[in-house]
Coordinates of C-alpha atoms in Angstrom, one line a residue:
X92 CA 120.6 127.1 191.8
X93 CA 121.6 126.3 195.2
X94 CA 123.2 122.7 196.4
X95 CA 123.8 124.0 200.3
X96 CA 125.9 121.5 202.0
X97 CA 126.0 119.2 199.2
X98 CA 128.3 121.5 197.8
X99 CA 130.1 120.2 201.0
X100 CA 130.6 117.0 200.1
X101 CA 133.8 115.4 198.0
X102 CA 133.3 113.9 194.9
X103 CA 132.1 109.9 194.9
X104 CA 130.7 111.2 198.9
X105 CA 134.0 110.1 200.8
X106 CA 136.9 112.6 201.6
X107 CA 139.9 109.3 199.5
X108 CA 143.0 111.3 202.4
X109 CA 145.0 108.3 202.4
X110 CA 147.4 110.1 204.7
X111 CA 144.8 109.9 207.0
X112 CA 143.9 106.1 205.6
X113 CA 147.2 104.5 206.2
X114 CA 148.5 106.7 208.9
X115 CA 148.2 103.6 211.4
X116 CA 150.6 101.5 209.2
X117 CA 152.8 104.0 208.6
X118 CA 156.0 102.7 210.4
X119 CA 154.9 99.0 208.4
X120 CA 154.6 100.9 205.4
X121 CA 158.3 102.6 205.6
X122 CA 160.5 99.6 206.6
X123 CA 158.3 97.6 203.8
X124 CA 159.3 99.5 200.9
X125 CA 162.9 100.0 201.7
X126 CA 162.7 96.3 200.3
X127 CA 161.0 97.0 197.1
X128 CA 161.5 97.4 193.7
X129 CA 161.8 101.3 192.8
X130 CA 159.7 103.3 190.8
X131 CA 161.0 107.2 190.8
X132 CA 158.5 109.2 189.5
X133 CA 158.8 112.1 186.7
X134 CA 157.2 115.1 188.1
X135 CA 154.0 115.0 186.7
X136 CA 153.8 111.6 188.3
X137 CA 154.7 113.1 191.4
X138 CA 151.9 115.9 191.3
X139 CA 149.3 113.1 190.4
X140 CA 150.3 111.7 193.5
X141 CA 150.0 114.2 195.9
X142 CA 146.5 114.7 194.9
X143 CA 145.9 111.1 195.4
X144 CA 147.2 110.9 198.8
X145 CA 146.0 113.9 200.2
X146 CA 142.7 113.1 198.6
X147 CA 142.6 115.8 196.2
X148 CA 141.6 113.5 193.0
X149 CA 138.8 111.7 195.2
X150 CA 137.4 108.9 194.5
X151 CA 140.9 107.7 193.0
X152 CA 142.6 105.9 195.2
X153 CA 145.3 105.2 192.4
X154 CA 147.0 105.1 189.0
X155 CA 144.1 103.6 187.1
X156 CA 143.9 100.1 185.7
X157 CA 142.7 100.1 182.1
X158 CA 139.1 99.3 183.1
X159 CA 138.8 102.8 184.5
X160 CA 141.2 104.1 181.9
X161 CA 138.8 102.7 178.8
X162 CA 136.2 104.2 180.5
X163 CA 137.3 107.8 181.8
X164 CA 138.7 108.1 178.3
X165 CA 135.0 106.8 176.8
X166 CA 132.8 108.2 178.5
X167 CA 134.4 110.8 181.3
X168 CA 133.1 108.0 183.6
X169 CA 135.2 105.5 185.7
X170 CA 133.8 102.3 185.2
X171 CA 132.3 102.9 188.9
X172 CA 130.1 105.4 186.7
X173 CA 131.7 108.5 188.7
X174 CA 132.2 111.0 186.8
X175 CA 136.0 111.7 186.2
X176 CA 137.3 113.1 183.2
X177 CA 141.0 113.1 182.9
X178 CA 143.1 109.4 182.8
X179 CA 145.2 109.6 185.7
X180 CA 147.9 106.6 184.5
X181 CA 151.2 106.0 185.9
X182 CA 153.5 104.9 182.8
X183 CA 156.5 102.7 182.7
X184 CA 159.0 101.8 179.8
X185 CA 159.2 97.9 178.7
X186 CA 162.5 97.7 179.7
X187 CA 162.4 99.4 183.2
X188 CA 159.2 96.6 183.6
X189 CA 161.7 94.2 182.6
X190 CA 164.7 95.6 184.3
X191 CA 162.1 95.1 187.4
X192 CA 160.3 92.6 186.7
X193 CA 157.2 93.7 187.8
X194 CA 154.4 91.7 187.4
X195 CA 151.0 92.0 188.3
X196 CA 150.3 91.8 192.3
X197 CA 153.6 93.2 192.7
X198 CA 154.2 96.0 195.4
X199 CA 156.3 98.8 194.1
X200 CA 158.0 101.0 195.5
X201 CA 157.3 105.0 194.7
X202 CA 159.8 107.2 194.7
X203 CA 160.8 111.1 195.1
X204 CA 163.0 112.1 192.3
X205 CA 163.9 114.7 194.1
X206 CA 165.5 112.8 197.6
X207 CA 164.7 109.4 196.6
X208 CA 162.3 108.7 199.3
X209 CA 159.8 106.4 199.2
X210 CA 156.1 108.1 199.4
X211 CA 153.6 105.1 198.6
X212 CA 153.6 102.0 197.5
X213 CA 151.8 100.6 194.3
X214 CA 150.3 97.3 194.6
X215 CA 150.1 96.3 191.7
X216 CA 147.2 95.4 189.4
X217 CA 146.8 95.5 185.8
X218 CA 150.3 96.7 183.4
X219 CA 148.4 97.4 180.0
X220 CA 149.7 98.8 176.7
X221 CA 147.6 102.4 175.6
X222 CA 147.1 103.6 172.3
X223 CA 148.6 107.2 172.0
X224 CA 146.5 109.1 169.3
X225 CA 143.3 107.1 170.9
X226 CA 144.4 109.2 173.7
X227 CA 144.9 111.9 171.9
X228 CA 142.1 112.5 170.6
X229 CA 139.6 111.9 173.0
X230 CA 141.3 113.5 175.7
X231 CA 142.6 116.7 174.5
X232 CA 140.4 117.2 171.1
X233 CA 143.4 115.8 168.7
X234 CA 146.0 113.9 168.0
X235 CA 148.4 117.6 167.6
X236 CA 151.7 117.6 168.6
X237 CA 150.9 122.1 169.0
X238 CA 148.9 120.7 172.1
X239 CA 151.5 120.6 175.2
X240 CA 149.8 117.5 176.7
X241 CA 149.9 115.4 173.1
X242 CA 154.1 117.3 172.6
X243 CA 154.1 115.1 176.3
X244 CA 152.4 112.0 175.4
X245 CA 154.3 111.2 172.2
X246 CA 158.2 112.0 173.6
X247 CA 157.9 111.8 177.0
X248 CA 154.9 109.1 177.6
X249 CA 156.4 105.5 177.8
X250 CA 155.3 102.9 176.1
X251 CA 152.8 101.3 179.0
X252 CA 150.8 102.0 182.5
X253 CA 150.8 100.3 185.3
X254 CA 147.8 100.5 187.6
X255 CA 146.5 99.7 190.7
X256 CA 145.8 101.4 194.2
X257 CA 148.0 102.5 196.7
X258 CA 149.1 103.5 200.4
X259 CA 150.2 106.6 201.5
X260 CA 154.0 106.1 203.1
X261 CA 155.1 109.5 203.9
X262 CA 153.5 112.6 202.7
X263 CA 155.7 115.0 200.1
X264 CA 157.9 117.5 201.6
X265 CA 158.1 121.2 200.1
X266 CA 160.4 123.6 200.7
X267 CA 158.8 126.1 199.1
X268 CA 155.5 128.7 200.1
X269 CA 155.2 125.7 203.1
X270 CA 152.6 128.2 204.8
X271 CA 150.0 128.2 201.6
X272 CA 149.9 124.2 201.1
X273 CA 146.6 122.8 202.4
X274 CA 145.6 119.0 202.1
X275 CA 141.8 119.2 201.7
X276 CA 141.2 118.2 204.7
X277 CA 143.5 121.0 206.0
X278 CA 141.3 123.8 203.7
X279 CA 137.6 122.0 204.6
X280 CA 138.6 122.6 208.7
X281 CA 140.0 125.9 207.7
X282 CA 137.1 126.7 205.6
X283 CA 134.6 125.3 209.3
X284 CA 137.1 127.5 211.8
X285 CA 136.3 131.0 209.4
X286 CA 132.4 129.4 209.6
X287 CA 132.8 130.0 205.3
X288 CA 129.7 128.1 204.3
X289 CA 129.8 129.3 201.0
X290 CA 133.2 129.6 198.8
X291 CA 133.8 130.5 195.0
X292 CA 137.7 129.0 194.1
X293 CA 139.2 130.8 191.6
X294 CA 141.4 129.2 189.1
X295 CA 144.5 130.4 187.8
X296 CA 147.9 129.5 186.4
X297 CA 148.5 133.7 185.6
X298 CA 149.3 136.3 187.2
X299 CA 146.4 138.2 188.8
X300 CA 145.7 142.0 188.4
X301 CA 143.2 144.4 188.9
X302 CA 140.4 142.4 186.4
X303 CA 140.7 139.7 188.0
X304 CA 140.5 141.2 191.9
X305 CA 136.8 142.9 190.2
X306 CA 136.1 139.4 188.6
X307 CA 136.2 137.4 192.1
X308 CA 134.6 140.1 194.6
X309 CA 132.0 140.6 191.9
X310 CA 131.2 137.2 191.6
X311 CA 131.7 136.2 195.5
X312 CA 129.1 139.7 196.5
X313 CA 126.6 138.8 194.7
X314 CA 126.7 134.5 196.5
X315 CA 126.8 136.4 199.9
X316 CA 130.4 134.1 199.7
X317 CA 133.5 134.5 199.9
X318 CA 136.8 133.6 197.1
X319 CA 139.5 130.9 197.3
X320 CA 142.5 131.9 195.2
X321 CA 143.5 128.8 194.0
X322 CA 146.5 129.2 191.5
X323 CA 148.3 125.4 190.3
X324 CA 152.3 125.0 190.9
X325 CA 152.3 121.9 189.5
X326 CA 153.2 122.2 186.0
X327 CA 151.6 124.7 183.7
X328 CA 152.0 125.4 180.5
X329 CA 155.4 126.2 178.5
X330 CA 156.5 129.2 178.5
X331 CA 154.5 130.2 181.9
X332 CA 155.7 132.7 184.3
X333 CA 157.2 130.5 186.9
X334 CA 155.3 129.9 189.9
X335 CA 158.0 131.2 192.2
X336 CA 157.0 135.2 191.2
X337 CA 153.0 134.5 190.5
X338 CA 152.3 133.2 194.4
X339 CA 155.1 136.7 195.2
X340 CA 152.2 138.3 193.2
X341 CA 149.5 136.9 194.6
X342 CA 150.5 137.4 197.8
X343 CA 151.2 141.0 196.5
X344 CA 147.5 140.7 195.3
X345 CA 145.7 139.6 198.8
X346 CA 145.6 142.6 200.8
X347 CA 143.4 144.5 198.0
X348 CA 140.4 142.1 199.3
X349 CA 137.6 143.0 201.6
X350 CA 139.3 142.4 204.5
X351 CA 138.3 138.6 205.0
X352 CA 137.2 137.9 202.1
X353 CA 139.6 136.1 200.1
X354 CA 142.0 133.2 201.1
X355 CA 145.2 132.2 199.0
X356 CA 145.8 128.2 199.0
X357 CA 148.0 126.4 196.5
X358 CA 147.0 123.5 194.4
X359 CA 150.5 120.9 193.6
X360 CA 148.2 120.0 190.1
X361 CA 150.0 118.9 186.5
X362 CA 147.9 120.6 184.4
X363 CA 147.1 118.7 180.4
X364 CA 145.6 122.3 178.8
X365 CA 143.0 119.8 178.3
X366 CA 139.9 122.3 177.9
X367 CA 136.4 121.1 178.5
X368 CA 137.6 118.1 180.7
X369 CA 140.2 120.1 182.2
X370 CA 137.5 122.2 183.2
X371 CA 135.3 119.2 184.6
X372 CA 138.3 118.3 185.9
X373 CA 138.9 121.6 188.0
X374 CA 135.7 121.7 188.8
X375 CA 135.9 118.3 190.7
X376 CA 139.0 119.2 192.5
X377 CA 137.9 122.1 194.1
X378 CA 135.0 120.3 195.2
X379 CA 137.5 118.4 197.3
X380 CA 138.4 121.3 198.9
X381 CA 135.7 122.5 199.9
X382 CA 134.6 125.0 197.2
X383 CA 130.7 125.4 197.0
X384 CA 131.0 127.8 193.7
X385 CA 133.8 127.6 190.9
X386 CA 134.6 130.4 188.0
X387 CA 134.8 128.5 184.9
X388 CA 136.6 131.1 182.6
X389 CA 135.9 131.8 178.6
X390 CA 139.1 128.7 176.8
X391 CA 139.0 127.0 179.9
X392 CA 142.9 125.2 180.3
X393 CA 143.5 126.3 176.9
X394 CA 146.7 125.2 175.6
X395 CA 146.3 128.2 172.0
X396 CA 146.6 127.4 169.0
X397 CA 146.2 124.0 167.1
X398 CA 148.8 123.3 164.0
X399 CA 146.6 125.0 161.6
X400 CA 146.3 128.3 163.8
X401 CA 143.2 127.8 165.3
X402 CA 142.1 128.0 168.7
X403 CA 142.2 123.7 169.6
X404 CA 138.4 124.6 172.0
X405 CA 136.2 126.7 171.7
X406 CA 135.8 129.8 174.0
X407 CA 132.9 128.5 175.9
X408 CA 132.8 124.7 175.3
X409 CA 134.3 124.3 178.9
X410 CA 131.5 126.2 180.5
X411 CA 128.6 123.9 178.3
X412 CA 130.3 121.1 179.7
X413 CA 130.4 122.0 182.8
X414 CA 127.2 123.2 182.9
X415 CA 126.1 120.0 181.4
X416 CA 127.4 117.7 184.7
X417 CA 126.7 120.3 186.9
X418 CA 123.9 118.6 188.8
X419 CA 126.1 115.5 189.5
X420 CA 129.5 118.2 190.3
X421 CA 127.2 119.6 193.1
X422 CA 129.5 122.4 192.3
X423 CA 127.7 125.7 191.7
X424 CA 129.3 127.3 188.0
X425 CA 129.8 130.7 188.2
X426 CA 130.8 131.8 184.1
X427 CA 133.6 134.3 183.8
X428 CA 133.0 137.4 183.3
X429 CA 134.6 139.7 180.6
X430 CA 135.1 143.5 181.9
X431 CA 136.4 146.2 180.3
X432 CA 138.4 149.2 181.5
X433 CA 136.3 152.0 181.2
X434 CA 138.1 155.5 182.4
X435 CA 135.7 158.4 182.4
X436 CA 134.1 156.4 185.0
X437 CA 137.9 155.5 186.6
X438 CA 136.2 151.8 186.6
X439 CA 135.6 147.9 185.4
X440 CA 132.8 147.5 183.1
X441 CA 131.1 144.0 183.0
X442 CA 130.6 143.4 179.3
X443 CA 128.7 140.9 179.8
X444 CA 125.7 142.1 181.8
X445 CA 125.5 145.6 180.2
X446 CA 127.1 145.9 177.1
X447 CA 129.1 149.1 177.0
X448 CA 127.5 151.7 175.3
X449 CA 128.8 152.4 171.5
X450 CA 131.6 155.3 171.9
X451 CA 132.6 155.0 175.1
X452 CA 136.3 155.0 175.6
X453 CA 137.9 151.4 177.0
X454 CA 141.4 150.0 177.7
X455 CA 142.4 146.6 177.9
X456 CA 146.3 145.0 177.5
X457 CA 146.3 141.5 176.4
X458 CA 148.0 138.9 178.3
X459 CA 150.6 139.0 175.0
X460 CA 151.0 143.1 175.3
X461 CA 152.3 142.9 179.4
X462 CA 154.5 140.6 178.8
X463 CA 155.4 143.0 175.4
X464 CA 156.0 145.5 178.6
X465 CA 157.6 143.4 181.3
X466 CA 160.5 142.3 178.8
X467 CA 160.5 146.1 176.9
X468 CA 160.4 147.9 180.6
X469 CA 157.6 149.2 179.2
X470 CA 155.3 151.1 181.7
X471 CA 151.7 149.3 182.9
X472 CA 149.6 151.4 183.9
X473 CA 148.0 151.4 187.1
X474 CA 144.7 151.0 185.9
X475 CA 145.6 147.3 185.0
X476 CA 147.4 146.0 187.6
X477 CA 148.7 147.4 191.2
X478 CA 152.5 148.4 191.9
X479 CA 153.4 145.8 194.1
X480 CA 152.2 143.6 191.5
X481 CA 153.9 144.8 188.8
X482 CA 157.1 145.6 191.3
X483 CA 157.3 141.3 192.0
X484 CA 156.7 141.0 188.3
X485 CA 159.8 143.2 187.2
X486 CA 161.4 141.9 189.6
X487 CA 161.6 138.5 188.0
X488 CA 161.4 139.6 184.9
X489 CA 163.5 142.9 183.8
X490 CA 163.7 144.5 181.3
X491 CA 165.7 143.4 178.2
X492 CA 168.5 146.0 179.1
X493 CA 169.0 143.7 182.0
X494 CA 169.0 140.7 180.9
X495 CA 171.2 137.3 180.1
X496 CA 171.8 135.9 177.3
X497 CA 174.0 133.2 175.8
X498 CA 176.1 133.5 172.5
X499 CA 177.1 130.3 171.5
X500 CA 180.1 129.6 168.7
X501 CA 180.2 126.8 167.4
X502 CA 182.7 125.7 163.7
X503 CA 186.0 123.5 163.2
X504 CA 189.0 123.3 165.5
X505 CA 191.2 126.7 165.1
X506 CA 188.2 128.1 162.7
X507 CA 189.0 131.5 165.5
X508 CA 185.9 131.3 167.2
X509 CA 187.9 131.1 170.6
X510 CA 189.1 134.3 169.3
X511 CA 185.8 136.1 168.6
X512 CA 184.6 134.6 172.1
X513 CA 187.8 136.3 173.6
X514 CA 186.7 139.5 172.2
X515 CA 183.4 139.7 172.6
X516 CA 184.1 139.2 176.1
X517 CA 186.1 142.1 176.4
X518 CA 184.1 144.0 174.6
X519 CA 181.0 143.4 176.7
X520 CA 182.9 143.7 179.9
X521 CA 184.2 147.6 178.4
X522 CA 180.3 148.1 178.4
X523 CA 179.4 146.5 181.4
X524 CA 175.8 146.2 183.8
X525 CA 176.0 143.0 183.6
X526 CA 178.6 140.1 184.7
X527 CA 179.9 138.2 181.2
X528 CA 180.8 134.0 181.8
X529 CA 182.9 132.9 178.5
X530 CA 182.7 129.0 178.4
X531 CA 185.5 127.3 176.1
X532 CA 186.3 124.8 174.9
X533 CA 184.6 120.9 174.7
X534 CA 184.0 120.4 178.1
X535 CA 183.7 123.3 181.1
X536 CA 186.9 123.9 182.4
X537 CA 189.3 123.6 179.8
X538 CA 190.7 127.3 178.9
X539 CA 191.5 126.1 175.4
X540 CA 189.9 123.8 173.1
X541 CA 193.3 123.0 172.2
X542 CA 193.3 120.2 174.0
X543 CA 194.1 117.3 172.2
X544 CA 191.8 114.5 174.6
X545 CA 189.1 117.5 174.0
X546 CA 189.0 117.1 170.5
X547 CA 188.7 113.1 170.3
X548 CA 185.9 112.7 172.2
X549 CA 183.1 110.7 171.0
X550 CA 179.9 110.9 169.2
X551 CA 177.9 110.7 172.8
X552 CA 181.1 112.3 174.3
X553 CA 180.2 115.2 172.5
X554 CA 176.4 115.4 173.0
X555 CA 176.2 115.4 176.9
X556 CA 179.0 117.8 177.2
X557 CA 177.0 120.0 175.6
X558 CA 173.9 119.3 177.9
X559 CA 176.4 120.6 180.7
X560 CA 177.4 123.3 179.3
X561 CA 173.8 124.3 178.3
X562 CA 172.9 123.5 181.9
X563 CA 175.3 126.3 183.0
X564 CA 174.8 128.8 180.3
X565 CA 171.5 128.7 181.0
X566 CA 171.8 129.6 185.1
X567 CA 174.5 132.3 184.3
X568 CA 171.5 134.2 182.4
X569 CA 169.0 133.1 184.0
X570 CA 170.6 135.1 186.9
X571 CA 171.5 138.0 184.7
X572 CA 175.4 136.9 183.2
X573 CA 175.9 137.1 180.0
X574 CA 177.5 134.4 178.2
X575 CA 179.5 133.0 175.5
X576 CA 180.2 129.4 174.9
X577 CA 182.3 128.7 172.2
X578 CA 183.1 125.2 171.4
X579 CA 183.5 123.3 168.3
X580 CA 179.4 121.3 169.1
X581 CA 179.5 119.5 165.9
X582 CA 175.9 117.6 165.6
X583 CA 172.9 119.8 164.5
X584 CA 171.4 117.3 166.7
X585 CA 172.9 118.6 169.7
X586 CA 173.1 122.0 169.3
X587 CA 169.2 122.5 168.6
X588 CA 168.5 120.5 172.3
X589 CA 171.2 123.2 173.9
X590 CA 168.8 126.0 172.2
X591 CA 165.8 124.6 173.9
X592 CA 167.4 124.3 176.6
X593 CA 168.2 127.7 177.6
X594 CA 164.7 128.9 176.0
X595 CA 162.7 126.5 178.4
X596 CA 165.2 126.6 181.2
X597 CA 166.5 130.7 181.5
X598 CA 163.6 132.4 182.7
X599 CA 164.2 136.2 181.2
X600 CA 167.9 135.2 180.5
X601 CA 165.9 133.1 177.3
X602 CA 167.6 134.9 174.9
X603 CA 169.8 132.9 172.3
X604 CA 171.9 133.4 169.8
X605 CA 173.9 131.2 167.6
X606 CA 177.1 132.1 166.2
X607 CA 178.6 130.0 163.2
X608 CA 181.8 130.5 162.3
X609 CA 182.6 129.1 159.3
X610 CA 186.1 129.1 158.2
X611 CA 187.3 126.8 155.7
X612 CA 188.7 123.4 157.0
X613 CA 191.0 124.3 154.5
X614 CA 192.2 126.9 155.9
X615 CA 191.7 126.0 159.5
X616 CA 194.6 123.7 158.4
X617 CA 196.9 126.4 157.2
X618 CA 197.0 128.4 160.3
X619 CA 197.5 125.4 162.7
X620 CA 200.6 126.3 164.2
X621 CA 200.2 123.2 167.0
X622 CA 199.7 120.9 164.0
X623 CA 197.2 118.7 165.6
X624 CA 195.6 118.2 161.8
X625 CA 198.5 116.6 160.6
X626 CA 198.2 114.2 164.0
X627 CA 194.6 113.8 163.0
X628 CA 195.3 112.5 159.7
X629 CA 198.1 110.7 160.6
X630 CA 195.6 109.0 163.1
X631 CA 196.9 110.0 166.3
X632 CA 194.0 112.1 167.1
X633 CA 190.8 109.2 166.0
X634 CA 187.5 110.8 166.1
X635 CA 188.7 114.8 165.3
X636 CA 186.1 116.4 164.0
X637 CA 186.7 117.7 160.1
X638 CA 189.1 114.9 159.5
X639 CA 186.9 111.6 160.8
X640 CA 184.3 113.2 161.6
X641 CA 182.1 115.6 159.8
X642 CA 181.1 118.5 161.1
X643 CA 177.1 119.5 160.5
X644 CA 176.7 123.1 159.3
X645 CA 173.9 124.7 161.6
X646 CA 170.5 125.2 159.9
X647 CA 169.5 128.7 161.4
X648 CA 172.6 130.6 162.4
X649 CA 172.1 133.9 163.3
X650 CA 175.5 135.1 162.2
X651 CA 178.0 133.5 159.6
X652 CA 181.0 134.4 159.6
X653 CA 184.4 133.0 157.7
X654 CA 187.2 134.5 159.3
X655 CA 189.7 133.3 156.0
X656 CA 187.2 136.9 154.4
X657 CA 186.2 139.0 157.7
X658 CA 188.8 139.9 161.0
X659 CA 187.8 139.4 164.6
X660 CA 187.0 142.9 165.4
X661 CA 184.0 143.3 162.4
X662 CA 182.4 140.3 163.3
X663 CA 182.6 141.1 167.5
X664 CA 180.9 144.7 166.1
X665 CA 177.9 142.1 164.0
X666 CA 177.5 140.1 167.3
X667 CA 177.2 144.0 169.3
X668 CA 174.7 145.3 166.7
X669 CA 172.5 142.3 166.9
X670 CA 172.4 142.4 170.4
X671 CA 171.6 145.6 170.4
X672 CA 168.7 145.2 167.5
X673 CA 167.2 142.8 170.4
X674 CA 167.3 145.5 172.9
X675 CA 169.8 143.4 175.4
X676 CA 173.0 146.1 175.5

């Protein structure tokens, strides 16, 4: 099927580039924004706003009102009847709404959380409550927290949505890969300059390898088209390779394309991992950016397994939904072809077009196996990926023995955790290979957890300080350091939050081990030469953990050590063995 020039029309017929539309008002809007109440956007809202303002979400000119929101959920269409499969909404808490006294008819500045710049002004047309369960079931197919968008909806989206059109005050400022960031108008102009009439867009949130290059080159040649590599660099699935590493890998791959065939541009999209609906959304976005064809993969934008261990979406659900609306989308779908490597031919073979003869040896490496090979430093063969791409990935994801980690010691005051931490620091320094940092005490900067003012912190202060320690630990571990934390950390919820932060933020250093120094309270009091327990029992140190405030024992420590029964060297040796078992030393 050929769509001719229709493929180059934006969705809805007009590219809604609000920066161009509002350029003549920019000085007035900037001055007005300084007089208005403000909402500081979340990271997802920031991604959404950027694509509203530059026309990537055409025909949207703002965040959805209730009529549009419900229509999109129930019919995959805006109230006007134009196809649009996912809601784009601006959430706000009831408390913030009250504090800011926002009402229908108001104008509110929308600010960048990175620098507090006013990016747009929304004219509030609607403020409405919504049903999170309904949104989860209709938009994502299930109200299942195993789905990352449902988890986000449950845990981060506020009570109300604000709907209304926006005016552009100024574009977002990016400091990374600026030359690769195009608005729809800019990318369309680039295609026009190069006389590219047919463009096959390829969506990805993962590094690309030889099979992806083979797939996209084959798709382009079959259609006498060029290729747009259009990876997402906004919010993707938790646990994905960070976008800095991915873009360097894409840049290493681009010279492998035939000269003049392909172009790389970045898309600041906050993905929802909504499978079939998201595939239609992606097609609309690529249409707005000037593509005539769009590759839709098997289980396109799927989030993986649900709580029952089954795939959220069928492997071809996305392709079927895009095909259903293809005439209306006016962008030609290119189904993702499965390819496998045949070593005897030294080439990739499209198994969907031509099944491999029975008995023919084939080779494949799954994404899971690739991550394992990167993590463990195992060889990645050249038939799978290009050496330059692998080198780039290894720079960001070093083998286990070069990765950072966090050893988190928790226990009562005077339990011996500080002695274990210091001994462990000496042992790891002796081994060499990475820097070792010791964070000792209830607050960063304390030389010892025996500081009485630290021992009498409130519950909120304990939690806040622990999150600061977790932040510093994650940053150090990301850089490859061994981080040893010794702190009372009396509350399970704050310990779990610290673990979660390290695992989600430390990149290749996301290795976290919890050591519970379980020495009994009676022994700790008996050996307390500084008399802090005595002072606490006299009421001189109120809020003392173990006396006034109970210590919550960890539910899932990696090591439990009672130093009234075992020595510090024995405990340190157990830690080293744990690290060796995990390939870290």
